[in-house]
mmCIF file of C-alpha atoms and ligand atoms in Angstrom:
data_model
loop_
_atom_site.group_PDB
_atom_site.id
_atom_site.type_symbol
_atom_site.label_atom_id
_atom_site.label_comp_id
_atom_site.label_asym_id
_atom_site.label_seq_id
_atom_site.Cartn_x
_atom_site.Cartn_y
_atom_site.Cartn_z
ATOM 1 C CA MET M 17 24.980 2.716 -17.898
ATOM 2 C CA THR M 18 25.444 -1.013 -18.252
ATOM 3 C CA SER M 19 28.458 -2.392 -20.047
ATOM 4 C CA VAL M 20 28.276 -3.465 -23.673
ATOM 5 C CA VAL M 21 28.958 -7.085 -22.722
ATOM 6 C CA GLN M 22 25.937 -7.313 -20.421
ATOM 7 C CA VAL M 23 23.591 -5.787 -22.909
ATOM 8 C CA SER M 24 24.820 -8.123 -25.602
ATOM 9 C CA TRP M 25 24.096 -11.364 -23.685
ATOM 10 C CA ALA M 26 20.683 -10.122 -22.686
ATOM 11 C CA ARG M 27 19.894 -9.086 -26.238
ATOM 12 C CA GLU M 28 20.948 -12.490 -27.558
ATOM 13 C CA VAL M 29 18.707 -14.268 -25.024
ATOM 14 C CA CYS M 30 15.794 -12.066 -26.088
ATOM 15 C CA ARG M 31 16.439 -12.729 -29.766
ATOM 16 C CA GLY M 32 16.033 -16.414 -28.947
ATOM 17 C CA LEU M 33 12.698 -15.760 -27.227
ATOM 18 C CA ALA M 34 11.461 -13.746 -30.197
ATOM 19 C CA ALA M 35 12.519 -16.465 -32.649
ATOM 20 C CA LEU M 36 10.490 -18.968 -30.606
ATOM 21 C CA GLU M 37 7.459 -16.659 -30.793
ATOM 22 C CA CYS M 38 7.333 -16.421 -27.021
ATOM 23 C CA ARG M 39 5.305 -13.284 -26.261
ATOM 24 C CA GLU M 40 4.664 -13.819 -22.556
ATOM 25 C CA VAL M 41 7.357 -13.596 -19.885
ATOM 26 C CA VAL M 42 6.430 -14.090 -16.220
ATOM 27 C CA TRP M 43 9.189 -13.268 -13.773
ATOM 28 C CA VAL M 44 10.369 -12.706 -10.230
ATOM 29 C CA PRO M 45 13.211 -10.176 -9.898
ATOM 30 C CA ASP M 46 16.927 -10.904 -9.880
ATOM 31 C CA ASN M 47 19.707 -8.459 -10.690
ATOM 32 C CA PRO M 48 20.887 -9.916 -14.027
ATOM 33 C CA LEU M 49 17.283 -10.312 -15.176
ATOM 34 C CA SER M 50 16.927 -6.529 -15.203
ATOM 35 C CA HIS M 51 19.187 -6.556 -18.290
ATOM 36 C CA VAL M 52 16.864 -9.034 -19.993
ATOM 37 C CA LEU M 53 13.860 -6.898 -19.107
ATOM 38 C CA ARG M 54 15.555 -3.794 -20.509
ATOM 39 C CA ALA M 55 16.431 -5.628 -23.718
ATOM 40 C CA LEU M 56 12.833 -6.827 -24.019
ATOM 41 C CA GLU M 57 11.545 -3.307 -23.532
ATOM 42 C CA GLN M 58 13.929 -1.871 -26.132
ATOM 43 C CA ASP M 59 14.015 -4.567 -28.794
ATOM 44 C CA HIS M 60 10.749 -6.500 -28.352
ATOM 45 C CA PRO M 61 7.901 -4.257 -27.222
ATOM 46 C CA ASP M 62 5.431 -6.930 -28.382
ATOM 47 C CA ILE M 63 6.561 -9.281 -25.591
ATOM 48 C CA ARG M 64 4.481 -8.794 -22.440
ATOM 49 C CA THR M 65 6.201 -9.074 -19.068
ATOM 50 C CA THR M 66 4.266 -9.902 -15.886
ATOM 51 C CA ILE M 67 5.820 -9.783 -12.435
ATOM 52 C CA ALA M 68 4.741 -12.443 -9.927
ATOM 53 C CA THR M 69 5.090 -12.408 -6.128
ATOM 54 C CA ARG M 70 6.610 -15.910 -5.948
ATOM 55 C CA GLU M 71 8.134 -18.274 -8.480
ATOM 56 C CA GLU M 72 5.553 -21.014 -7.916
ATOM 57 C CA GLU M 73 2.863 -18.478 -8.743
ATOM 58 C CA ALA M 74 4.777 -17.531 -11.895
ATOM 59 C CA PHE M 75 4.643 -21.152 -13.083
ATOM 60 C CA GLY M 76 0.901 -21.217 -12.394
ATOM 61 C CA ILE M 77 0.350 -18.064 -14.470
ATOM 62 C CA ALA M 78 2.586 -19.432 -17.227
ATOM 63 C CA ALA M 79 0.623 -22.705 -17.300
ATOM 64 C CA GLY M 80 -2.584 -20.713 -17.733
ATOM 65 C CA LEU M 81 -1.001 -18.697 -20.537
ATOM 66 C CA TYR M 82 -0.103 -21.950 -22.290
ATOM 67 C CA LEU M 83 -3.640 -23.325 -21.878
ATOM 68 C CA GLY M 84 -4.847 -20.088 -23.462
ATOM 69 C CA GLY M 85 -2.635 -20.561 -26.509
ATOM 70 C CA ALA M 86 0.615 -18.745 -25.632
ATOM 71 C CA ARG M 87 4.224 -19.967 -25.418
ATOM 72 C CA PRO M 88 5.240 -18.838 -21.955
ATOM 73 C CA VAL M 89 8.613 -18.085 -20.401
ATOM 74 C CA VAL M 90 9.371 -17.943 -16.680
ATOM 75 C CA MET M 91 12.453 -16.025 -15.484
ATOM 76 C CA LEU M 92 13.755 -16.660 -11.976
ATOM 77 C CA GLN M 93 16.826 -16.845 -9.772
ATOM 78 C CA SER M 94 18.104 -20.335 -8.917
ATOM 79 C CA SER M 95 16.797 -19.936 -5.352
ATOM 80 C CA GLY M 96 13.299 -19.589 -6.822
ATOM 81 C CA LEU M 97 13.447 -23.072 -8.306
ATOM 82 C CA GLY M 98 13.103 -24.279 -4.716
ATOM 83 C CA ASN M 99 9.850 -22.312 -4.468
ATOM 84 C CA SER M 100 8.534 -23.947 -7.637
ATOM 85 C CA ILE M 101 9.150 -27.680 -7.410
ATOM 86 C CA ASN M 102 5.589 -28.803 -6.699
ATOM 87 C CA ALA M 103 4.212 -26.634 -9.508
ATOM 88 C CA LEU M 104 6.709 -28.073 -11.986
ATOM 89 C CA ALA M 105 5.943 -31.632 -10.837
ATOM 90 C CA SER M 106 2.164 -31.627 -10.351
ATOM 91 C CA LEU M 107 1.246 -29.102 -13.033
ATOM 92 C CA ASN M 108 3.834 -28.893 -15.821
ATOM 93 C CA VAL M 109 5.068 -32.481 -15.824
ATOM 94 C CA ALA M 110 1.783 -34.181 -14.843
ATOM 95 C CA PHE M 111 -0.360 -32.261 -17.371
ATOM 96 C CA GLU M 112 2.360 -32.066 -20.059
ATOM 97 C CA ILE M 113 2.365 -28.263 -19.996
ATOM 98 C CA PRO M 114 5.563 -26.806 -21.467
ATOM 99 C CA VAL M 115 7.358 -23.686 -20.251
ATOM 100 C CA LEU M 116 10.725 -22.197 -21.101
ATOM 101 C CA MET M 117 12.697 -21.362 -17.954
ATOM 102 C CA LEU M 118 15.494 -18.806 -17.746
ATOM 103 C CA VAL M 119 17.309 -19.361 -14.459
ATOM 104 C CA THR M 120 20.070 -17.047 -13.228
ATOM 105 C CA MET M 121 22.494 -19.311 -11.395
ATOM 106 C CA ARG M 122 23.765 -18.309 -7.972
ATOM 107 C CA GLY M 123 26.191 -20.237 -5.796
ATOM 108 C CA GLY M 124 29.401 -21.805 -7.028
ATOM 109 C CA ASP M 125 32.767 -20.043 -7.466
ATOM 110 C CA GLY M 126 32.585 -16.298 -7.019
ATOM 111 C CA GLU M 127 29.471 -16.388 -4.847
ATOM 112 C CA TRP M 128 29.692 -13.984 -1.912
ATOM 113 C CA ASN M 129 26.459 -15.109 -0.214
ATOM 114 C CA PRO M 130 26.856 -18.506 1.486
ATOM 115 C CA THR M 131 23.119 -19.038 1.774
ATOM 116 C CA GLN M 132 22.948 -19.263 -2.037
ATOM 117 C CA GLN M 133 25.335 -22.231 -2.197
ATOM 118 C CA PRO M 134 23.075 -25.167 -1.192
ATOM 119 C CA MET M 135 20.218 -24.280 -3.548
ATOM 120 C CA GLY M 136 22.652 -23.417 -6.329
ATOM 121 C CA ARG M 137 24.140 -26.909 -6.017
ATOM 122 C CA ALA M 138 20.680 -28.506 -5.929
ATOM 123 C CA VAL M 139 19.353 -26.947 -9.156
ATOM 124 C CA ARG M 140 20.648 -29.543 -11.632
ATOM 125 C CA PRO M 141 19.810 -32.616 -9.482
ATOM 126 C CA ILE M 142 16.286 -31.273 -8.950
ATOM 127 C CA LEU M 143 15.756 -30.703 -12.673
ATOM 128 C CA ASP M 144 17.218 -34.130 -13.442
ATOM 129 C CA SER M 145 14.936 -35.832 -10.922
ATOM 130 C CA LEU M 146 11.905 -34.247 -12.643
ATOM 131 C CA GLU M 147 13.340 -35.186 -16.050
ATOM 132 C CA ILE M 148 13.415 -31.533 -17.062
ATOM 133 C CA PRO M 149 16.165 -30.978 -19.657
ATOM 134 C CA HIS M 150 18.557 -28.109 -19.005
ATOM 135 C CA SER M 151 21.411 -26.399 -20.807
ATOM 136 C CA THR M 152 23.883 -23.928 -19.388
ATOM 137 C CA ILE M 153 24.593 -20.633 -21.161
ATOM 138 C CA GLU M 154 28.078 -19.305 -20.479
ATOM 139 C CA SER M 155 28.718 -16.872 -23.316
ATOM 140 C CA ALA M 156 26.740 -14.292 -25.267
ATOM 141 C CA ASP M 157 27.653 -15.779 -28.632
ATOM 142 C CA ARG M 158 25.922 -19.083 -27.770
ATOM 143 C CA ALA M 159 22.936 -17.557 -25.967
ATOM 144 C CA GLU M 160 20.446 -17.216 -28.802
ATOM 145 C CA ALA M 161 21.147 -20.714 -30.169
ATOM 146 C CA ILE M 162 20.782 -22.394 -26.770
ATOM 147 C CA VAL M 163 17.575 -20.527 -25.937
ATOM 148 C CA ARG M 164 16.105 -21.567 -29.291
ATOM 149 C CA HIS M 165 17.188 -25.168 -28.880
ATOM 150 C CA VAL M 166 15.830 -25.557 -25.343
ATOM 151 C CA GLY M 167 12.610 -23.757 -26.234
ATOM 152 C CA GLN M 168 11.960 -25.748 -29.400
ATOM 153 C CA ARG M 169 12.414 -28.998 -27.519
ATOM 154 C CA ALA M 170 10.190 -27.867 -24.651
ATOM 155 C CA PHE M 171 7.269 -26.819 -26.843
ATOM 156 C CA ALA M 172 7.649 -29.793 -29.213
ATOM 157 C CA THR M 173 7.748 -32.372 -26.411
ATOM 158 C CA ARG M 174 5.370 -30.532 -24.020
ATOM 159 C CA ARG M 175 7.795 -30.533 -21.120
ATOM 160 C CA PRO M 176 9.481 -27.696 -19.296
ATOM 161 C CA GLY M 177 12.998 -26.826 -20.469
ATOM 162 C CA ALA M 178 15.554 -24.767 -18.561
ATOM 163 C CA CYS M 179 18.318 -22.426 -19.684
ATOM 164 C CA LEU M 180 20.729 -21.943 -16.796
ATOM 165 C CA LEU M 181 22.372 -18.510 -17.048
ATOM 166 C CA ALA M 182 25.859 -18.971 -15.586
ATOM 167 C CA ARG M 183 27.778 -16.351 -13.646
ATOM 168 C CA ALA M 184 30.300 -16.356 -16.504
ATOM 169 C CA LEU M 185 27.509 -14.916 -18.665
ATOM 170 C CA TRP M 186 26.111 -12.177 -16.429
ATOM 171 C CA GLY M 187 28.795 -11.655 -13.752
ATOM 172 C CA GLU M 188 30.224 -8.185 -13.423
ATOM 173 C CA ALA M 189 33.881 -9.118 -13.075
ATOM 174 C CA GLY M 190 35.797 -6.400 -11.278
ATOM 175 C CA SER M 191 32.861 -4.026 -10.981
ATOM 176 C CA GLY M 192 32.522 -4.705 -7.257
ATOM 177 C CA LYS M 193 28.749 -4.672 -7.632
ATOM 178 C CA ARG M 194 26.981 -7.232 -5.503
ATOM 179 C CA GLU M 195 24.205 -9.495 -6.591
ATOM 180 C CA GLU M 196 21.468 -9.729 -3.953
ATOM 181 C CA MET T 9 -25.875 -23.737 1.271
ATOM 182 C CA THR T 10 -23.314 -26.453 0.666
ATOM 183 C CA ARG T 11 -20.470 -26.096 -1.831
ATOM 184 C CA LEU T 12 -22.171 -28.630 -4.128
ATOM 185 C CA GLU T 13 -25.436 -26.662 -4.048
ATOM 186 C CA ALA T 14 -23.558 -23.463 -4.850
ATOM 187 C CA THR T 15 -21.612 -25.202 -7.633
ATOM 188 C CA ARG T 16 -24.910 -26.414 -9.137
ATOM 189 C CA ARG T 17 -26.272 -22.861 -8.999
ATOM 190 C CA LEU T 18 -23.157 -21.619 -10.793
ATOM 191 C CA ARG T 19 -23.443 -24.416 -13.374
ATOM 192 C CA VAL T 20 -26.899 -23.130 -14.403
ATOM 193 C CA LEU T 21 -25.447 -19.683 -15.126
ATOM 194 C CA LEU T 22 -22.487 -20.935 -17.198
ATOM 195 C CA LYS T 23 -22.246 -20.716 -20.988
ATOM 196 C CA THR T 24 -18.795 -20.862 -22.616
ATOM 197 C CA GLU T 25 -16.754 -19.749 -19.615
ATOM 198 C CA ALA T 26 -13.500 -21.542 -18.849
ATOM 199 C CA VAL T 27 -13.708 -22.945 -15.303
ATOM 200 C CA ILE T 28 -10.640 -23.928 -13.267
ATOM 201 C CA ALA T 29 -11.253 -25.924 -10.071
ATOM 202 C CA SER T 30 -8.786 -26.197 -7.207
ATOM 203 C CA LEU T 31 -7.748 -29.663 -6.058
ATOM 204 C CA GLY T 32 -9.914 -31.863 -3.899
ATOM 205 C CA HIS T 33 -13.521 -31.115 -3.037
ATOM 206 C CA PRO T 34 -13.912 -28.010 -5.250
ATOM 207 C CA ALA T 35 -12.939 -30.151 -8.277
ATOM 208 C CA TYR T 36 -15.128 -33.096 -7.163
ATOM 209 C CA ASP T 37 -18.173 -30.838 -6.831
ATOM 210 C CA LEU T 38 -17.578 -29.175 -10.199
ATOM 211 C CA PHE T 39 -17.487 -32.611 -11.829
ATOM 212 C CA GLU T 40 -20.583 -33.732 -9.911
ATOM 213 C CA ALA T 41 -22.460 -30.581 -10.966
ATOM 214 C CA GLY T 42 -21.975 -31.552 -14.620
ATOM 215 C CA ASP T 43 -18.818 -32.274 -16.581
ATOM 216 C CA ARG T 44 -18.032 -29.994 -19.535
ATOM 217 C CA ALA T 45 -15.034 -29.665 -21.824
ATOM 218 C CA GLU T 46 -14.382 -26.102 -20.616
ATOM 219 C CA ASN T 47 -13.675 -27.440 -17.105
ATOM 220 C CA PHE T 48 -10.086 -27.834 -15.933
ATOM 221 C CA TYR T 49 -9.734 -30.003 -12.815
ATOM 222 C CA LEU T 50 -6.611 -29.838 -10.671
ATOM 223 C CA TRP T 51 -5.417 -32.897 -8.776
ATOM 224 C CA GLY T 52 -2.483 -31.157 -7.080
ATOM 225 C CA SER T 53 -0.727 -27.779 -7.337
ATOM 226 C CA MET T 54 -2.485 -26.548 -4.208
ATOM 227 C CA GLY T 55 -2.876 -22.776 -4.362
ATOM 228 C CA LEU T 56 -2.330 -22.331 -8.072
ATOM 229 C CA ALA T 57 -5.912 -22.378 -9.400
ATOM 230 C CA SER T 58 -6.152 -18.576 -9.246
ATOM 231 C CA SER T 59 -2.780 -18.180 -10.981
ATOM 232 C CA ILE T 60 -3.746 -20.586 -13.762
ATOM 233 C CA GLY T 61 -7.025 -18.714 -14.190
ATOM 234 C CA LEU T 62 -5.149 -15.414 -14.373
ATOM 235 C CA GLY T 63 -2.897 -16.773 -17.123
ATOM 236 C CA ILE T 64 -5.857 -18.015 -19.159
ATOM 237 C CA ALA T 65 -7.663 -14.689 -18.713
ATOM 238 C CA MET T 66 -4.555 -12.861 -19.965
ATOM 239 C CA ALA T 67 -4.153 -15.110 -23.008
ATOM 240 C CA GLN T 68 -7.869 -15.126 -23.854
ATOM 241 C CA PRO T 69 -9.192 -11.628 -23.149
ATOM 242 C CA GLY T 70 -12.383 -12.395 -25.058
ATOM 243 C CA ARG T 71 -13.427 -15.272 -22.813
ATOM 244 C CA ARG T 72 -14.711 -15.225 -19.242
ATOM 245 C CA VAL T 73 -12.631 -17.268 -16.842
ATOM 246 C CA VAL T 74 -14.038 -18.558 -13.541
ATOM 247 C CA VAL T 75 -11.758 -19.959 -10.844
ATOM 248 C CA LEU T 76 -13.258 -22.160 -8.109
ATOM 249 C CA ASP T 77 -10.752 -21.922 -5.282
ATOM 250 C CA GLY T 78 -10.787 -23.220 -1.713
ATOM 251 C CA ASP T 79 -10.134 -20.985 1.285
ATOM 252 C CA GLY T 80 -7.155 -23.129 2.307
ATOM 253 C CA SER T 81 -5.766 -23.088 -1.203
ATOM 254 C CA LEU T 82 -6.081 -19.324 -1.598
ATOM 255 C CA LEU T 83 -4.376 -18.869 1.775
ATOM 256 C CA MET T 84 -1.423 -20.838 0.335
ATOM 257 C CA ASN T 85 -1.023 -18.306 -2.538
ATOM 258 C CA LEU T 86 -2.331 -14.995 -1.197
ATOM 259 C CA GLY T 87 0.173 -13.100 -3.344
ATOM 260 C CA SER T 88 -1.994 -14.130 -6.283
ATOM 261 C CA LEU T 89 -4.556 -11.530 -5.172
ATOM 262 C CA ALA T 90 -1.924 -8.793 -5.495
ATOM 263 C CA THR T 91 -0.913 -9.976 -8.958
ATOM 264 C CA ILE T 92 -4.552 -10.197 -10.083
ATOM 265 C CA ALA T 93 -5.081 -6.657 -8.784
ATOM 266 C CA THR T 94 -2.033 -5.444 -10.716
ATOM 267 C CA VAL T 95 -2.830 -7.182 -14.000
ATOM 268 C CA ALA T 96 -6.545 -6.412 -13.485
ATOM 269 C CA PRO T 97 -8.037 -8.737 -16.136
ATOM 270 C CA PRO T 98 -11.654 -7.638 -16.667
ATOM 271 C CA ASN T 99 -12.672 -11.193 -17.658
ATOM 272 C CA LEU T 100 -11.646 -12.977 -14.431
ATOM 273 C CA LEU T 101 -13.955 -14.136 -11.636
ATOM 274 C CA LEU T 102 -12.320 -15.734 -8.624
ATOM 275 C CA LEU T 103 -14.928 -17.630 -6.610
ATOM 276 C CA VAL T 104 -13.671 -18.808 -3.238
ATOM 277 C CA TRP T 105 -15.549 -21.660 -1.569
ATOM 278 C CA ASP T 106 -14.954 -20.670 2.048
ATOM 279 C CA ASN T 107 -15.978 -23.590 4.257
ATOM 280 C CA GLU T 108 -13.491 -22.429 6.919
ATOM 281 C CA LEU T 109 -11.858 -25.859 6.604
ATOM 282 C CA TYR T 110 -9.271 -27.909 4.826
ATOM 283 C CA GLY T 111 -12.218 -30.122 3.927
ATOM 284 C CA THR T 112 -10.425 -32.501 1.578
ATOM 285 C CA THR T 113 -7.827 -33.512 4.169
ATOM 286 C CA GLY T 114 -10.207 -34.196 7.020
ATOM 287 C CA GLY T 115 -11.710 -30.892 8.102
ATOM 288 C CA GLN T 116 -8.920 -29.055 9.909
ATOM 289 C CA PRO T 117 -9.930 -25.395 10.505
ATOM 290 C CA THR T 118 -8.412 -22.686 8.288
ATOM 291 C CA ALA T 119 -7.640 -19.130 9.416
ATOM 292 C CA THR T 120 -11.024 -17.986 8.103
ATOM 293 C CA ALA T 121 -12.609 -19.997 10.961
ATOM 294 C CA GLU T 122 -10.854 -17.584 13.328
ATOM 295 C CA GLY T 123 -11.967 -14.460 11.494
ATOM 296 C CA SER T 124 -9.520 -13.945 8.614
ATOM 297 C CA ASP T 125 -11.550 -12.300 5.865
ATOM 298 C CA LEU T 126 -10.526 -13.180 2.308
ATOM 299 C CA ALA T 127 -12.771 -10.591 0.614
ATOM 300 C CA GLU T 128 -11.257 -7.848 2.762
ATOM 301 C CA ALA T 129 -7.806 -9.197 1.943
ATOM 302 C CA ALA T 130 -8.628 -8.984 -1.763
ATOM 303 C CA GLN T 131 -9.822 -5.393 -1.315
ATOM 304 C CA ALA T 132 -6.749 -4.445 0.670
ATOM 305 C CA LEU T 133 -4.542 -5.862 -2.090
ATOM 306 C CA GLY T 134 -6.329 -3.787 -4.710
ATOM 307 C CA ILE T 135 -9.283 -5.789 -6.039
ATOM 308 C CA ARG T 136 -12.184 -3.380 -5.596
ATOM 309 C CA GLN T 137 -14.979 -5.772 -6.546
ATOM 310 C CA ALA T 138 -14.601 -8.261 -3.721
ATOM 311 C CA VAL T 139 -17.613 -9.402 -1.706
ATOM 312 C CA THR T 140 -18.703 -12.130 0.710
ATOM 313 C CA VAL T 141 -22.040 -13.926 0.210
ATOM 314 C CA ARG T 142 -23.868 -16.462 2.363
ATOM 315 C CA GLU T 143 -27.393 -16.870 0.978
ATOM 316 C CA PRO T 144 -28.290 -18.686 -2.271
ATOM 317 C CA GLU T 145 -30.268 -15.731 -3.710
ATOM 318 C CA ALA T 146 -27.447 -13.275 -3.041
ATOM 319 C CA PHE T 147 -24.994 -15.770 -4.534
ATOM 320 C CA ASP T 148 -26.978 -16.078 -7.779
ATOM 321 C CA LYS T 149 -27.299 -12.328 -8.080
ATOM 322 C CA VAL T 150 -23.643 -11.417 -7.618
ATOM 323 C CA VAL T 151 -22.327 -14.322 -9.717
ATOM 324 C CA ASP T 152 -24.678 -13.422 -12.558
ATOM 325 C CA ARG T 153 -23.409 -9.853 -12.377
ATOM 326 C CA ALA T 154 -19.744 -10.919 -12.215
ATOM 327 C CA LEU T 155 -20.205 -13.071 -15.332
ATOM 328 C CA ARG T 156 -21.406 -10.020 -17.296
ATOM 329 C CA GLU T 157 -19.752 -6.909 -15.874
ATOM 330 C CA PRO T 158 -16.032 -6.087 -16.080
ATOM 331 C CA GLY T 159 -13.856 -7.478 -13.270
ATOM 332 C CA PRO T 160 -11.655 -8.699 -11.845
ATOM 333 C CA TRP T 161 -14.152 -10.038 -9.312
ATOM 334 C CA VAL T 162 -13.569 -11.918 -6.095
ATOM 335 C CA ILE T 163 -16.621 -13.577 -4.576
ATOM 336 C CA VAL T 164 -16.114 -15.349 -1.275
ATOM 337 C CA ALA T 165 -19.015 -17.753 -0.775
ATOM 338 C CA LYS T 166 -19.464 -19.070 2.754
ATOM 339 C CA VAL T 167 -20.440 -22.708 2.210
ATOM 340 C CA GLY T 168 -20.896 -25.948 4.091
ATOM 341 C CA GLU T 169 -19.203 -29.233 3.206
ATOM 342 C CA SER T 170 -20.877 -31.445 0.575
ATOM 343 C CA GLY T 171 -19.557 -34.984 0.979
ATOM 344 C CA THR T 172 -19.367 -35.577 -2.763
ATOM 345 C CA ALA T 173 -18.229 -39.063 -3.763
ATOM 346 C CA SER T 174 -17.669 -38.693 -7.513
ATOM 347 C CA LYS T 175 -14.298 -37.628 -8.866
ATOM 348 C CA PRO T 176 -13.107 -36.123 -12.171
ATOM 349 C CA PRO T 177 -10.910 -38.173 -14.538
ATOM 350 C CA LEU T 178 -7.345 -38.865 -13.406
ATOM 351 C CA ASP T 179 -5.975 -38.521 -16.949
ATOM 352 C CA SER T 180 -4.598 -34.986 -16.651
ATOM 353 C CA PRO T 181 -3.119 -34.714 -20.189
ATOM 354 C CA MET T 182 -6.530 -35.732 -21.604
ATOM 355 C CA ILE T 183 -8.305 -33.072 -19.508
ATOM 356 C CA LYS T 184 -5.770 -30.505 -20.722
ATOM 357 C CA ARG T 185 -6.202 -31.386 -24.419
ATOM 358 C CA ARG T 186 -9.990 -31.434 -24.141
ATOM 359 C CA PHE T 187 -9.953 -28.077 -22.338
ATOM 360 C CA MET T 188 -7.616 -26.407 -24.833
ATOM 361 C CA ALA T 189 -9.675 -27.615 -27.796
ATOM 362 C CA ALA T 190 -12.881 -26.360 -26.147
ATOM 363 C CA ILE T 191 -11.499 -22.848 -25.590
ATOM 364 C CA GLY T 192 -10.243 -22.566 -29.144
ATOM 365 C CA CYS T 193 -6.534 -23.354 -28.879
ATOM 366 C CA PRO T 194 -6.112 -27.047 -29.709
ATOM 367 C CA GLU T 195 -2.616 -28.399 -29.119
HETATM 368 C C1 LIG Y 209 1.237 -28.513 -1.613
HETATM 369 C C2 LIG Y 209 0.202 -29.334 -0.959
HETATM 370 N N1 LIG Y 209 0.016 -29.243 0.369
HETATM 371 C C3 LIG Y 209 -0.943 -29.969 0.985
HETATM 372 C C4 LIG Y 209 -1.733 -30.810 0.258
HETATM 373 C C5 LIG Y 209 -2.830 -31.629 0.924
HETATM 374 N N2 LIG Y 209 -4.150 -31.037 0.646
HETATM 375 C C6 LIG Y 209 -4.920 -31.473 -0.378
HETATM 376 S S1 LIG Y 209 -6.401 -30.703 -0.457
HETATM 377 C C7 LIG Y 209 -6.039 -29.798 0.911
HETATM 378 C C8 LIG Y 209 -7.059 -28.879 1.523
HETATM 379 C C9 LIG Y 209 -7.568 -27.857 0.592
HETATM 380 O O1 LIG Y 209 -8.390 -26.987 1.340
HETATM 381 P P1 LIG Y 209 -9.330 -25.957 0.615
HETATM 382 O O2 LIG Y 209 -8.601 -25.324 -0.490
HETATM 383 O O3 LIG Y 209 -9.924 -25.059 1.653
HETATM 384 O O4 LIG Y 209 -10.456 -26.862 -0.063
HETATM 385 P P2 LIG Y 209 -11.569 -27.782 0.681
HETATM 386 O O5 LIG Y 209 -10.999 -29.158 0.722
HETATM 387 O O6 LIG Y 209 -11.854 -27.220 2.018
HETATM 388 O O7 LIG Y 209 -12.773 -27.690 -0.219
HETATM 389 C C10 LIG Y 209 -4.759 -30.080 1.391
HETATM 390 C C11 LIG Y 209 -4.160 -29.441 2.587
HETATM 391 C C12 LIG Y 209 -1.503 -30.902 -1.136
HETATM 392 N N3 LIG Y 209 -2.203 -31.703 -1.931
HETATM 393 N N4 LIG Y 209 -0.543 -30.148 -1.710
HETATM 394 MG MG1 LIG Y 210 -11.806 -25.130 2.471
#
């Protein structure tokens, strides 16, 4: 069983997606995202989830969903932003195709895997260089509001918008469980 | 047959289908064969035409979606075939213009020149209706069928280069708005 705290942040994030009328989530796996997927399954069975083989592909599928009238979400680990830069630049930004991004942030304090550090550090500068607004979510009680805010701005201005899910939000302090 | 000839043959069969063309020569030839509001021309995002087409097919199950990909571009996003197989949208046709070249960047050979078989790859990844065609008559027949019968379909058309000079508009946001309005979801 997952702890109450984890379920609560994931549920709050999903409430934000539902309030935005996002019914399409394209994703590439990461450990904390499994909580979001479980919350979607339990609380929002009307939201379709589609797994992609690579994050760049996920942004392509999401762009197509938008062209077809949906409000898409892409969920990825911070490392996957590196796999997606050209799609964000030449598709989302160039065509003015919005997408709401949920990015689980690796690297930083508490990171056990050194290979996650460089990309983790690069996430915000990369988003800034593409002029993609981003907000960091650090606590469950702010999660729904931040998701709504970032999503509303993204779909109103036809740009991508990113919610960065901090370790403080999803980390399993003291559980000893590793994030791959 | 050249890619432009094949694109013209496809154009004759089209009605209200959404058509997504991969960057470079596939997009140039689609424009040359006759511009229409239901066409979406990429200028970059190499590899993503099939993913964009999948997303449109998912959002618009009542509309046929045709993707015009290049062999080099599909090789850059082969995982897309696995995702298409898994989602299995019946309204998606992925047409691969296989000239065995990166034609747009000067004609460097792709892996299909050495025997890599994209239709077999599609089958191996779970798309049962995946075929290779070479002759114009066979092309017309299978495309006509794929536009009517449930897919997903992958048709790999072996084509020669066309040398098309005309290019689609560079105003990508305009193309997007025109496309969305034409397929019934104006922004
Ligand atoms: C990410 C990326 N890598 C490389 C290029 C350069 N490029 C543009 S078109 C192209 C070749 C595409 O080949 P293919 O899909 O087979 O189409 P063809 O030109 O042969 O019709 C390449 C390599 C690019 N635009 N983007
Ligand atoms: Mg080619």
